[in-house]
PDB file of C-alpha atoms in Angstrom:
ATOM      1  CA  UNK A   1     -57.920 -45.304 -41.520  1.00  0.00           C
ATOM      2  CA  UNK A   2     -55.991 -43.347 -38.800  1.00  0.00           C
ATOM      3  CA  UNK A   3     -55.716 -39.910 -39.503  1.00  0.00           C
ATOM      4  CA  UNK A   4     -52.297 -37.583 -39.086  1.00  0.00           C
ATOM      5  CA  UNK A   5     -52.186 -34.511 -37.421  1.00  0.00           C
ATOM      6  CA  UNK A   6     -49.940 -31.512 -38.704  1.00  0.00           C
ATOM      7  CA  UNK A   7     -48.297 -29.390 -36.256  1.00  0.00           C
ATOM      8  CA  UNK A   8     -48.347 -25.657 -36.509  1.00  0.00           C
ATOM      9  CA  UNK A   9     -45.899 -23.817 -38.138  1.00  0.00           C
ATOM     10  CA  UNK A  10     -42.891 -22.258 -36.282  1.00  0.00           C
ATOM     11  CA  UNK A  11     -42.264 -18.644 -36.187  1.00  0.00           C
ATOM     12  CA  UNK A  12     -39.463 -17.617 -38.029  1.00  0.00           C
ATOM     13  CA  UNK A  13     -37.170 -15.837 -35.721  1.00  0.00           C
ATOM     14  CA  UNK A  14     -36.436 -12.139 -36.649  1.00  0.00           C
ATOM     15  CA  UNK A  15     -33.336 -11.190 -37.352  1.00  0.00           C
ATOM     16  CA  UNK A  16     -31.917  -8.596 -34.570  1.00  0.00           C
ATOM     17  CA  UNK A  17     -32.424  -5.403 -35.413  1.00  0.00           C
ATOM     18  CA  UNK A  18     -29.356  -3.264 -36.314  1.00  0.00           C
ATOM     19  CA  UNK A  19     -27.858  -0.914 -33.535  1.00  0.00           C
ATOM     20  CA  UNK A  20     -27.727   2.596 -34.032  1.00  0.00           C
ATOM     21  CA  UNK A  21     -23.972   3.790 -35.365  1.00  0.00           C
ATOM     22  CA  UNK A  22     -22.998   6.073 -32.730  1.00  0.00           C
ATOM     23  CA  UNK A  23     -23.755   3.276 -30.034  1.00  0.00           C
ATOM     24  CA  UNK A  24     -22.178   0.556 -32.203  1.00  0.00           C
ATOM     25  CA  UNK A  25     -18.912   2.594 -32.134  1.00  0.00           C
ATOM     26  CA  UNK A  26     -19.093   3.321 -28.828  1.00  0.00           C
ATOM     27  CA  UNK A  27     -19.262  -0.669 -27.759  1.00  0.00           C
ATOM     28  CA  UNK A  28     -16.303  -1.240 -30.464  1.00  0.00           C
ATOM     29  CA  UNK A  29     -14.213   1.631 -28.811  1.00  0.00           C
ATOM     30  CA  UNK A  30     -15.246  -0.072 -25.202  1.00  0.00           C
ATOM     31  CA  UNK A  31     -14.166  -3.510 -26.470  1.00  0.00           C
ATOM     32  CA  UNK A  32     -10.819  -2.152 -27.980  1.00  0.00           C
ATOM     33  CA  UNK A  33      -9.753  -0.237 -24.997  1.00  0.00           C
ATOM     34  CA  UNK A  34     -11.219  -1.879 -22.103  1.00  0.00           C
ATOM     35  CA  UNK A  35      -8.248  -2.502 -20.650  1.00  0.00           C
ATOM     36  CA  UNK A  36      -7.317   1.319 -20.413  1.00  0.00           C
ATOM     37  CA  UNK A  37     -11.060   2.344 -19.635  1.00  0.00           C
ATOM     38  CA  UNK A  38     -12.031   0.093 -16.960  1.00  0.00           C
ATOM     39  CA  UNK A  39      -9.373   0.643 -14.786  1.00  0.00           C
ATOM     40  CA  UNK A  40      -9.184   4.648 -15.385  1.00  0.00           C
ATOM     41  CA  UNK A  41     -11.776   5.515 -12.668  1.00  0.00           C
ATOM     42  CA  UNK A  42      -9.812   3.912  -9.806  1.00  0.00           C
ATOM     43  CA  UNK A  43      -6.424   5.244 -11.024  1.00  0.00           C
ATOM     44  CA  UNK A  44      -7.670   8.959 -11.152  1.00  0.00           C
ATOM     45  CA  UNK A  45      -8.788   9.055  -7.862  1.00  0.00           C
ATOM     46  CA  UNK A  46      -5.582   6.843  -6.507  1.00  0.00           C
ATOM     47  CA  UNK A  47      -3.767   9.414  -8.513  1.00  0.00           C
ATOM     48  CA  UNK A  48      -5.523  12.427  -7.153  1.00  0.00           C
ATOM     49  CA  UNK A  49      -5.288  11.300  -3.855  1.00  0.00           C
ATOM     50  CA  UNK A  50      -1.336  11.286  -4.174  1.00  0.00           C
ATOM     51  CA  UNK A  51      -0.946  14.156  -6.376  1.00  0.00           C
ATOM     52  CA  UNK A  52      -2.880  16.756  -4.168  1.00  0.00           C
ATOM     53  CA  UNK A  53      -1.176  16.292  -0.948  1.00  0.00           C
ATOM     54  CA  UNK A  54       2.113  16.573  -2.792  1.00  0.00           C
ATOM     55  CA  UNK A  55       1.244  19.467  -4.937  1.00  0.00           C
ATOM     56  CA  UNK A  56      -0.446  21.483  -2.078  1.00  0.00           C
ATOM     57  CA  UNK A  57       2.875  20.907   0.159  1.00  0.00           C
ATOM     58  CA  UNK A  58       5.013  22.376  -2.691  1.00  0.00           C
ATOM     59  CA  UNK A  59       2.382  25.245  -3.003  1.00  0.00           C
ATOM     60  CA  UNK A  60       2.314  25.991   0.438  1.00  0.00           C
ATOM     61  CA  UNK A  61       6.716  25.946   0.555  1.00  0.00           C
ATOM     62  CA  UNK A  62       6.166  29.194  -1.566  1.00  0.00           C
ATOM     63  CA  UNK A  63       4.040  31.068   0.986  1.00  0.00           C
ATOM     64  CA  UNK A  64       3.806  32.137   4.538  1.00  0.00           C
ATOM     65  CA  UNK A  65       0.609  30.676   6.267  1.00  0.00           C
ATOM     66  CA  UNK A  66      -0.578  30.724   9.670  1.00  0.00           C
ATOM     67  CA  UNK A  67      -4.022  29.343   9.221  1.00  0.00           C
ATOM     68  CA  UNK A  68      -7.137  30.846   9.827  1.00  0.00           C
ATOM     69  CA  UNK A  69      -9.317  33.293   7.293  1.00  0.00           C
ATOM     70  CA  UNK A  70      -6.351  35.265   5.662  1.00  0.00           C
ATOM     71  CA  UNK A  71      -5.311  33.452   2.795  1.00  0.00           C
ATOM     72  CA  UNK A  72      -1.459  32.497   1.876  1.00  0.00           C
ATOM     73  CA  UNK A  73       1.009  34.898   1.231  1.00  0.00           C
ATOM     74  CA  UNK A  74       3.213  34.369  -1.739  1.00  0.00           C
ATOM     75  CA  UNK A  75       7.093  34.717  -0.181  1.00  0.00           C
ATOM     76  CA  UNK A  76       8.919  33.074  -3.368  1.00  0.00           C
ATOM     77  CA  UNK A  77      12.203  31.364  -2.213  1.00  0.00           C
ATOM     78  CA  UNK A  78      12.288  32.749   1.267  1.00  0.00           C
ATOM     79  CA  UNK A  79      11.330  29.654   3.146  1.00  0.00           C
ATOM     80  CA  UNK A  80      14.054  27.681   1.225  1.00  0.00           C
ATOM     81  CA  UNK A  81      16.547  30.243   1.659  1.00  0.00           C
ATOM     82  CA  UNK A  82      15.538  30.272   5.681  1.00  0.00           C
ATOM     83  CA  UNK A  83      15.978  26.667   5.652  1.00  0.00           C
ATOM     84  CA  UNK A  84      19.389  26.628   4.261  1.00  0.00           C
ATOM     85  CA  UNK A  85      20.558  28.821   6.762  1.00  0.00           C
ATOM     86  CA  UNK A  86      19.181  27.573   9.797  1.00  0.00           C
ATOM     87  CA  UNK A  87      21.187  25.606  12.113  1.00  0.00           C
ATOM     88  CA  UNK A  88      18.278  23.789  13.861  1.00  0.00           C
ATOM     89  CA  UNK A  89      17.299  22.338  10.172  1.00  0.00           C
ATOM     90  CA  UNK A  90      20.883  20.749   9.685  1.00  0.00           C
ATOM     91  CA  UNK A  91      20.682  19.496  13.131  1.00  0.00           C
ATOM     92  CA  UNK A  92      17.999  17.700  12.274  1.00  0.00           C
ATOM     93  CA  UNK A  93      19.101  16.270   8.952  1.00  0.00           C
ATOM     94  CA  UNK A  94      21.999  15.114  10.905  1.00  0.00           C
ATOM     95  CA  UNK A  95      19.819  13.303  13.990  1.00  0.00           C
ATOM     96  CA  UNK A  96      18.009  12.070  11.169  1.00  0.00           C
ATOM     97  CA  UNK A  97      20.791  10.984   9.378  1.00  0.00           C
ATOM     98  CA  UNK A  98      22.276   9.304  12.635  1.00  0.00           C
ATOM     99  CA  UNK A  99      19.116   7.832  13.988  1.00  0.00           C
ATOM    100  CA  UNK A 100      18.528   6.326  10.316  1.00  0.00           C
ATOM    101  CA  UNK A 101      21.768   4.595  10.197  1.00  0.00           C
ATOM    102  CA  UNK A 102      22.173   3.327  13.436  1.00  0.00           C
ATOM    103  CA  UNK A 103      18.489   1.578  13.480  1.00  0.00           C
ATOM    104  CA  UNK A 104      18.615   0.231   9.968  1.00  0.00           C
ATOM    105  CA  UNK A 105      22.252  -1.211  10.507  1.00  0.00           C
ATOM    106  CA  UNK A 106      20.991  -3.058  13.416  1.00  0.00           C
ATOM    107  CA  UNK A 107      17.928  -4.178  11.877  1.00  0.00           C
ATOM    108  CA  UNK A 108      19.834  -5.487   8.759  1.00  0.00           C
ATOM    109  CA  UNK A 109      22.564  -7.612  10.761  1.00  0.00           C
ATOM    110  CA  UNK A 110      20.105  -9.289  13.462  1.00  0.00           C
ATOM    111  CA  UNK A 111      17.425  -9.586  10.714  1.00  0.00           C
ATOM    112  CA  UNK A 112      20.103 -11.543   8.397  1.00  0.00           C
ATOM    113  CA  UNK A 113      21.171 -13.549  11.604  1.00  0.00           C
ATOM    114  CA  UNK A 114      17.225 -14.281  12.705  1.00  0.00           C
ATOM    115  CA  UNK A 115      16.416 -15.422   9.065  1.00  0.00           C
ATOM    116  CA  UNK A 116      19.443 -17.932   9.122  1.00  0.00           C
ATOM    117  CA  UNK A 117      18.699 -19.233  12.556  1.00  0.00           C
ATOM    118  CA  UNK A 118      14.993 -19.564  11.399  1.00  0.00           C
ATOM    119  CA  UNK A 119      15.830 -21.110   8.149  1.00  0.00           C
ATOM    120  CA  UNK A 120      17.239 -24.301  10.320  1.00  0.00           C
ATOM    121  CA  UNK A 121      15.001 -27.076  11.159  1.00  0.00           C
ATOM    122  CA  UNK A 122      14.440 -27.424  14.715  1.00  0.00           C
ATOM    123  CA  UNK A 123      11.540 -28.357  16.796  1.00  0.00           C
ATOM    124  CA  UNK A 124       9.115 -25.242  17.974  1.00  0.00           C
ATOM    125  CA  UNK A 125      10.435 -23.417  14.779  1.00  0.00           C
ATOM    126  CA  UNK A 126       6.635 -22.316  13.766  1.00  0.00           C
ATOM    127  CA  UNK A 127       5.883 -21.034  17.276  1.00  0.00           C
ATOM    128  CA  UNK A 128       9.430 -19.177  17.509  1.00  0.00           C
ATOM    129  CA  UNK A 129       8.659 -17.626  14.237  1.00  0.00           C
ATOM    130  CA  UNK A 130       5.123 -16.330  15.517  1.00  0.00           C
ATOM    131  CA  UNK A 131       6.617 -15.320  18.703  1.00  0.00           C
ATOM    132  CA  UNK A 132       9.343 -13.155  16.863  1.00  0.00           C
ATOM    133  CA  UNK A 133       7.116 -11.275  15.078  1.00  0.00           C
ATOM    134  CA  UNK A 134       4.854 -10.085  17.613  1.00  0.00           C
ATOM    135  CA  UNK A 135       6.771  -6.519  18.026  1.00  0.00           C
ATOM    136  CA  UNK A 136       5.897  -5.823  14.373  1.00  0.00           C
ATOM    137  CA  UNK A 137       2.212  -6.384  14.867  1.00  0.00           C
ATOM    138  CA  UNK A 138       2.031  -4.204  17.797  1.00  0.00           C
ATOM    139  CA  UNK A 139       0.729  -0.121  17.945  1.00  0.00           C
ATOM    140  CA  UNK A 140       3.572   1.908  17.642  1.00  0.00           C
ATOM    141  CA  UNK A 141       2.411   4.319  20.431  1.00  0.00           C
ATOM    142  CA  UNK A 142       1.433   1.975  22.931  1.00  0.00           C
ATOM    143  CA  UNK A 143       5.321   0.257  22.237  1.00  0.00           C
ATOM    144  CA  UNK A 144       6.447   3.667  22.666  1.00  0.00           C
ATOM    145  CA  UNK A 145       4.531   3.927  26.300  1.00  0.00           C
ATOM    146  CA  UNK A 146       5.952   0.552  27.055  1.00  0.00           C
ATOM    147  CA  UNK A 147       9.545   1.449  26.282  1.00  0.00           C
ATOM    148  CA  UNK A 148       9.153   4.939  28.514  1.00  0.00           C
ATOM    149  CA  UNK A 149       8.677   3.224  31.471  1.00  0.00           C
ATOM    150  CA  UNK A 150      11.443   0.874  30.576  1.00  0.00           C
ATOM    151  CA  UNK A 151      13.877   3.321  30.122  1.00  0.00           C
ATOM    152  CA  UNK A 152      12.747   5.224  33.547  1.00  0.00           C
ATOM    153  CA  UNK A 153      15.739   5.879  35.624  1.00  0.00           C
ATOM    154  CA  UNK A 154      14.161   4.859  39.131  1.00  0.00           C
ATOM    155  CA  UNK A 155      11.747   2.195  38.227  1.00  0.00           C
ATOM    156  CA  UNK A 156      12.436   1.132  34.765  1.00  0.00           C
ATOM    157  CA  UNK A 157      13.615  -2.349  34.291  1.00  0.00           C
ATOM    158  CA  UNK A 158      16.822  -1.433  31.880  1.00  0.00           C
ATOM    159  CA  UNK A 159      18.607   0.003  34.798  1.00  0.00           C
ATOM    160  CA  UNK A 160      17.417  -2.705  37.016  1.00  0.00           C
ATOM    161  CA  UNK A 161      19.142  -5.518  34.677  1.00  0.00           C
ATOM    162  CA  UNK A 162      22.427  -2.814  33.973  1.00  0.00           C
ATOM    163  CA  UNK A 163      22.819  -2.291  37.884  1.00  0.00           C
ATOM    164  CA  UNK A 164      22.319  -5.949  38.446  1.00  0.00           C
ATOM    165  CA  UNK A 165      25.570  -6.797  36.456  1.00  0.00           C
ATOM    166  CA  UNK A 166      27.595  -3.945  38.261  1.00  0.00           C
ATOM    167  CA  UNK A 167      26.879  -0.940  35.570  1.00  0.00           C
ATOM    168  CA  UNK A 168      26.092   2.712  36.530  1.00  0.00           C
ATOM    169  CA  UNK A 169      22.644   4.282  36.495  1.00  0.00           C
ATOM    170  CA  UNK A 170      21.690   5.541  32.929  1.00  0.00           C
ATOM    171  CA  UNK A 171      19.792   8.277  32.023  1.00  0.00           C
ATOM    172  CA  UNK A 172      18.561   6.384  28.679  1.00  0.00           C
ATOM    173  CA  UNK A 173      16.257   9.293  27.405  1.00  0.00           C
ATOM    174  CA  UNK A 174      17.234  12.021  29.518  1.00  0.00           C
ATOM    175  CA  UNK A 175      20.872  12.218  28.321  1.00  0.00           C
ATOM    176  CA  UNK A 176      21.855  14.028  24.917  1.00  0.00           C
ATOM    177  CA  UNK A 177      24.467  11.108  24.051  1.00  0.00           C
ATOM    178  CA  UNK A 178      22.073   8.224  24.903  1.00  0.00           C
ATOM    179  CA  UNK A 179      18.646   9.376  23.708  1.00  0.00           C
ATOM    180  CA  UNK A 180      19.165   8.869  19.599  1.00  0.00           C
ATOM    181  CA  UNK A 181      20.883   5.019  20.703  1.00  0.00           C
ATOM    182  CA  UNK A 182      17.991   4.268  22.925  1.00  0.00           C
ATOM    183  CA  UNK A 183      15.370   5.382  20.252  1.00  0.00           C
ATOM    184  CA  UNK A 184      17.100   3.332  18.052  1.00  0.00           C
ATOM    185  CA  UNK A 185      16.418   0.509  20.274  1.00  0.00           C
ATOM    186  CA  UNK A 186      13.050   0.896  20.164  1.00  0.00           C
ATOM    187  CA  UNK A 187      12.536   1.051  16.550  1.00  0.00           C
ATOM    188  CA  UNK A 188      15.151  -2.151  15.896  1.00  0.00           C
ATOM    189  CA  UNK A 189      12.899  -3.832  18.443  1.00  0.00           C
ATOM    190  CA  UNK A 190       9.718  -3.168  16.320  1.00  0.00           C
ATOM    191  CA  UNK A 191      11.075  -3.765  12.825  1.00  0.00           C
ATOM    192  CA  UNK A 192      13.750  -6.449  12.742  1.00  0.00           C
ATOM    193  CA  UNK A 193      11.200  -9.044  12.137  1.00  0.00           C
ATOM    194  CA  UNK A 194      10.227  -7.277   9.112  1.00  0.00           C
ATOM    195  CA  UNK A 195      13.912  -7.544   7.951  1.00  0.00           C
ATOM    196  CA  UNK A 196      13.978 -11.358   8.828  1.00  0.00           C
ATOM    197  CA  UNK A 197      10.696 -12.052   6.996  1.00  0.00           C
ATOM    198  CA  UNK A 198      11.999 -10.522   3.935  1.00  0.00           C
ATOM    199  CA  UNK A 199      15.724 -12.430   4.378  1.00  0.00           C
ATOM    200  CA  UNK A 200      13.567 -15.662   5.060  1.00  0.00           C
ATOM    201  CA  UNK A 201      11.844 -15.569   1.784  1.00  0.00           C
ATOM    202  CA  UNK A 202      15.176 -14.671  -0.277  1.00  0.00           C
ATOM    203  CA  UNK A 203      16.717 -17.979   1.706  1.00  0.00           C
ATOM    204  CA  UNK A 204      13.837 -20.241   0.578  1.00  0.00           C
ATOM    205  CA  UNK A 205      14.114 -19.295  -2.961  1.00  0.00           C
ATOM    206  CA  UNK A 206      18.019 -19.283  -3.344  1.00  0.00           C
ATOM    207  CA  UNK A 207      19.239 -22.053  -5.589  1.00  0.00           C
ATOM    208  CA  UNK A 208      20.768 -25.481  -4.045  1.00  0.00           C
ATOM    209  CA  UNK A 209      23.246 -25.911  -6.956  1.00  0.00           C
ATOM    210  CA  UNK A 210      25.825 -23.210  -5.270  1.00  0.00           C
ATOM    211  CA  UNK A 211      25.330 -24.879  -1.950  1.00  0.00           C
ATOM    212  CA  UNK A 212      25.833 -28.478  -2.896  1.00  0.00           C
ATOM    213  CA  UNK A 213      29.106 -27.606  -4.893  1.00  0.00           C
ATOM    214  CA  UNK A 214      30.223 -25.679  -1.928  1.00  0.00           C
ATOM    215  CA  UNK A 215      29.768 -28.712   0.316  1.00  0.00           C
ATOM    216  CA  UNK A 216      31.547 -31.107  -2.021  1.00  0.00           C
ATOM    217  CA  UNK A 217      34.540 -28.395  -2.012  1.00  0.00           C
ATOM    218  CA  UNK A 218      34.555 -29.106   1.604  1.00  0.00           C
ATOM    219  CA  UNK A 219      33.514 -25.374   2.514  1.00  0.00           C
ATOM    220  CA  UNK A 220      32.689 -24.727   5.924  1.00  0.00           C
ATOM    221  CA  UNK A 221      29.359 -22.926   7.301  1.00  0.00           C
ATOM    222  CA  UNK A 222      31.271 -19.607   7.737  1.00  0.00           C
ATOM    223  CA  UNK A 223      32.858 -19.874   4.010  1.00  0.00           C
ATOM    224  CA  UNK A 224      29.599 -21.038   2.721  1.00  0.00           C
ATOM    225  CA  UNK A 225      27.974 -18.159   3.874  1.00  0.00           C
ATOM    226  CA  UNK A 226      30.602 -15.352   2.932  1.00  0.00           C
ATOM    227  CA  UNK A 227      31.272 -17.046  -0.567  1.00  0.00           C
ATOM    228  CA  UNK A 228      28.026 -18.193  -1.580  1.00  0.00           C
ATOM    229  CA  UNK A 229      24.974 -17.123   0.675  1.00  0.00           C
ATOM    230  CA  UNK A 230      25.708 -13.385   1.033  1.00  0.00           C
ATOM    231  CA  UNK A 231      26.591 -12.749  -2.782  1.00  0.00           C
ATOM    232  CA  UNK A 232      23.329 -14.688  -3.757  1.00  0.00           C
ATOM    233  CA  UNK A 233      21.228 -13.018  -0.847  1.00  0.00           C
ATOM    234  CA  UNK A 234      22.705  -9.289  -1.206  1.00  0.00           C
ATOM    235  CA  UNK A 235      19.841  -8.038  -3.653  1.00  0.00           C
ATOM    236  CA  UNK A 236      17.057  -9.438  -1.156  1.00  0.00           C
ATOM    237  CA  UNK A 237      19.369  -7.534   1.700  1.00  0.00           C
ATOM    238  CA  UNK A 238      19.293  -4.186   0.096  1.00  0.00           C
ATOM    239  CA  UNK A 239      15.197  -4.490  -0.902  1.00  0.00           C
ATOM    240  CA  UNK A 240      14.869  -4.989   2.697  1.00  0.00           C
ATOM    241  CA  UNK A 241      17.104  -2.247   4.057  1.00  0.00           C
ATOM    242  CA  UNK A 242      15.581   0.120   1.277  1.00  0.00           C
ATOM    243  CA  UNK A 243      12.333  -0.562   2.677  1.00  0.00           C
ATOM    244  CA  UNK A 244      13.479   0.053   6.112  1.00  0.00           C
ATOM    245  CA  UNK A 245      15.454   3.072   5.769  1.00  0.00           C
ATOM    246  CA  UNK A 246      12.336   4.768   3.482  1.00  0.00           C
ATOM    247  CA  UNK A 247      10.532   3.832   6.752  1.00  0.00           C
ATOM    248  CA  UNK A 248      13.200   4.822   9.115  1.00  0.00           C
ATOM    249  CA  UNK A 249      13.588   8.239   7.618  1.00  0.00           C
ATOM    250  CA  UNK A 250       9.536   9.166   8.162  1.00  0.00           C
ATOM    251  CA  UNK A 251       9.634   7.535  12.311  1.00  0.00           C
ATOM    252  CA  UNK A 252       7.507   9.753  13.879  1.00  0.00           C
ATOM    253  CA  UNK A 253       5.300   8.149  16.679  1.00  0.00           C
ATOM    254  CA  UNK A 254       7.673   6.633  18.667  1.00  0.00           C
ATOM    255  CA  UNK A 255      10.318   9.903  18.759  1.00  0.00           C
ATOM    256  CA  UNK A 256       6.997  11.973  19.613  1.00  0.00           C
ATOM    257  CA  UNK A 257       5.720   9.514  22.578  1.00  0.00           C
ATOM    258  CA  UNK A 258       8.845   8.922  24.119  1.00  0.00           C
ATOM    259  CA  UNK A 259      11.259  12.369  24.091  1.00  0.00           C
ATOM    260  CA  UNK A 260       9.121  15.031  21.721  1.00  0.00           C
ATOM    261  CA  UNK A 261      12.340  15.614  20.323  1.00  0.00           C
ATOM    262  CA  UNK A 262      14.235  15.840  23.682  1.00  0.00           C
ATOM    263  CA  UNK A 263      16.336  16.484  25.821  1.00  0.00           C
ATOM    264  CA  UNK A 264      16.437  20.273  24.314  1.00  0.00           C
ATOM    265  CA  UNK A 265      16.329  19.142  20.557  1.00  0.00           C
ATOM    266  CA  UNK A 266      18.466  16.210  20.966  1.00  0.00           C
ATOM    267  CA  UNK A 267      16.090  13.762  19.404  1.00  0.00           C
ATOM    268  CA  UNK A 268      14.497  16.214  16.987  1.00  0.00           C
ATOM    269  CA  UNK A 269      14.669  14.724  13.645  1.00  0.00           C
ATOM    270  CA  UNK A 270      13.655  16.434  10.466  1.00  0.00           C
ATOM    271  CA  UNK A 271      10.280  15.081  10.620  1.00  0.00           C
ATOM    272  CA  UNK A 272       9.569  15.869  14.108  1.00  0.00           C
ATOM    273  CA  UNK A 273      11.062  19.413  13.578  1.00  0.00           C
ATOM    274  CA  UNK A 274       8.579  20.059  10.548  1.00  0.00           C
ATOM    275  CA  UNK A 275       6.013  18.875  12.628  1.00  0.00           C
ATOM    276  CA  UNK A 276       6.375  21.376  15.321  1.00  0.00           C
ATOM    277  CA  UNK A 277       7.214  24.439  12.557  1.00  0.00           C
ATOM    278  CA  UNK A 278       3.792  23.331  10.782  1.00  0.00           C
ATOM    279  CA  UNK A 279       1.266  22.308  13.432  1.00  0.00           C
ATOM    280  CA  UNK A 280       2.810  24.044  16.752  1.00  0.00           C
ATOM    281  CA  UNK A 281       4.416  26.820  15.423  1.00  0.00           C
ATOM    282  CA  UNK A 282       1.665  27.540  12.898  1.00  0.00           C
ATOM    283  CA  UNK A 283       4.754  28.245  10.250  1.00  0.00           C
ATOM    284  CA  UNK A 284       2.666  26.399   7.566  1.00  0.00           C
ATOM    285  CA  UNK A 285       4.997  27.631   4.906  1.00  0.00           C
ATOM    286  CA  UNK A 286       8.378  26.822   6.300  1.00  0.00           C
ATOM    287  CA  UNK A 287       6.715  23.208   7.583  1.00  0.00           C
ATOM    288  CA  UNK A 288       6.033  22.381   4.078  1.00  0.00           C
ATOM    289  CA  UNK A 289       9.377  23.383   2.952  1.00  0.00           C
ATOM    290  CA  UNK A 290      10.943  20.793   5.404  1.00  0.00           C
ATOM    291  CA  UNK A 291       8.658  18.412   4.423  1.00  0.00           C
ATOM    292  CA  UNK A 292       9.857  19.028   0.813  1.00  0.00           C
ATOM    293  CA  UNK A 293      13.689  17.998   1.975  1.00  0.00           C
ATOM    294  CA  UNK A 294      12.102  15.369   3.764  1.00  0.00           C
ATOM    295  CA  UNK A 295      10.929  14.069   0.403  1.00  0.00           C
ATOM    296  CA  UNK A 296      13.977  14.834  -1.385  1.00  0.00           C
ATOM    297  CA  UNK A 297      15.750  13.019   0.931  1.00  0.00           C
ATOM    298  CA  UNK A 298      13.565   9.924   0.596  1.00  0.00           C
ATOM    299  CA  UNK A 299      14.068  10.238  -3.042  1.00  0.00           C
ATOM    300  CA  UNK A 300      17.600  10.162  -3.012  1.00  0.00           C
ATOM    301  CA  UNK A 301      17.982   7.104  -0.940  1.00  0.00           C
ATOM    302  CA  UNK A 302      15.398   5.039  -2.797  1.00  0.00           C
ATOM    303  CA  UNK A 303      17.522   5.917  -5.997  1.00  0.00           C
ATOM    304  CA  UNK A 304      21.242   5.147  -4.507  1.00  0.00           C
ATOM    305  CA  UNK A 305      19.340   1.804  -3.397  1.00  0.00           C
ATOM    306  CA  UNK A 306      17.564   1.073  -6.564  1.00  0.00           C
ATOM    307  CA  UNK A 307      20.984   1.437  -8.496  1.00  0.00           C
ATOM    308  CA  UNK A 308      23.060  -0.644  -6.226  1.00  0.00           C
ATOM    309  CA  UNK A 309      20.185  -3.040  -6.169  1.00  0.00           C
ATOM    310  CA  UNK A 310      20.633  -3.021 -10.388  1.00  0.00           C
ATOM    311  CA  UNK A 311      24.327  -3.193  -9.940  1.00  0.00           C
ATOM    312  CA  UNK A 312      24.307  -6.175  -7.835  1.00  0.00           C
ATOM    313  CA  UNK A 313      21.872  -7.832 -10.252  1.00  0.00           C
ATOM    314  CA  UNK A 314      24.087  -6.972 -13.075  1.00  0.00           C
ATOM    315  CA  UNK A 315      27.256  -8.587 -10.941  1.00  0.00           C
TER     316      UNK A 315
END
């Protein structure tokens, strides 16, 4: 008779030990508010990195300080009053507006034109797009040095081109009337590709139905561009213009390298004037007040263009 072997009884699993009440409450809170708690450390660091420079600049704008061990001296609204009566400050505001209007206007016109061109299909389009974007990825200081040599009245290639077609010798960056347009040319050369990229993305996302309807109605290319493409593309163009306006107001490197604000103060924009007051003349308080004005100017431009874009979307 065969003998049967009995397997040993399996051990009964133990029930998990109850967690202490405070730990359980902590886990419940983490589960409930994890979308706020987890990104909080990174958010606090980012806000602190943004808030501290802005807060310290505003703090210094109400003080006078030349550095060193002596603490900043509170002067109240003296720096604000000084800026309102400073002719050089108002001159720098005018030169900033002149430079920004000229450079951004050229960039928007040329960028839209380039986007319309590169939106068409033609052999070598990919290579042409890549080459067109080269100025945007170059280092601004290196670009400024190259353009400074090109602007040279004796060995620069620009005067060679102008003279070869019978033009006069131009003192591009030594003439007070030409220096801002010359700097605007450099800024336009660098940043028109960015406008082209933004507008090109907008063109690719446009619906095709309005264009087909215009084609059925017999509209030509110019009529289609004015009546269909431009209205549909205007929000994208405003966004590109806003990006470039904010960046152009803060332009520093190419102006510093090419002219350093000269001749005289003919190309001294607000950003460069604030830099000189703060770091060249060690008037940190007054330089901070000028930076507050620069920040307010950027805010005003951003608010105006944001409202324009919202109005365009509603229309």
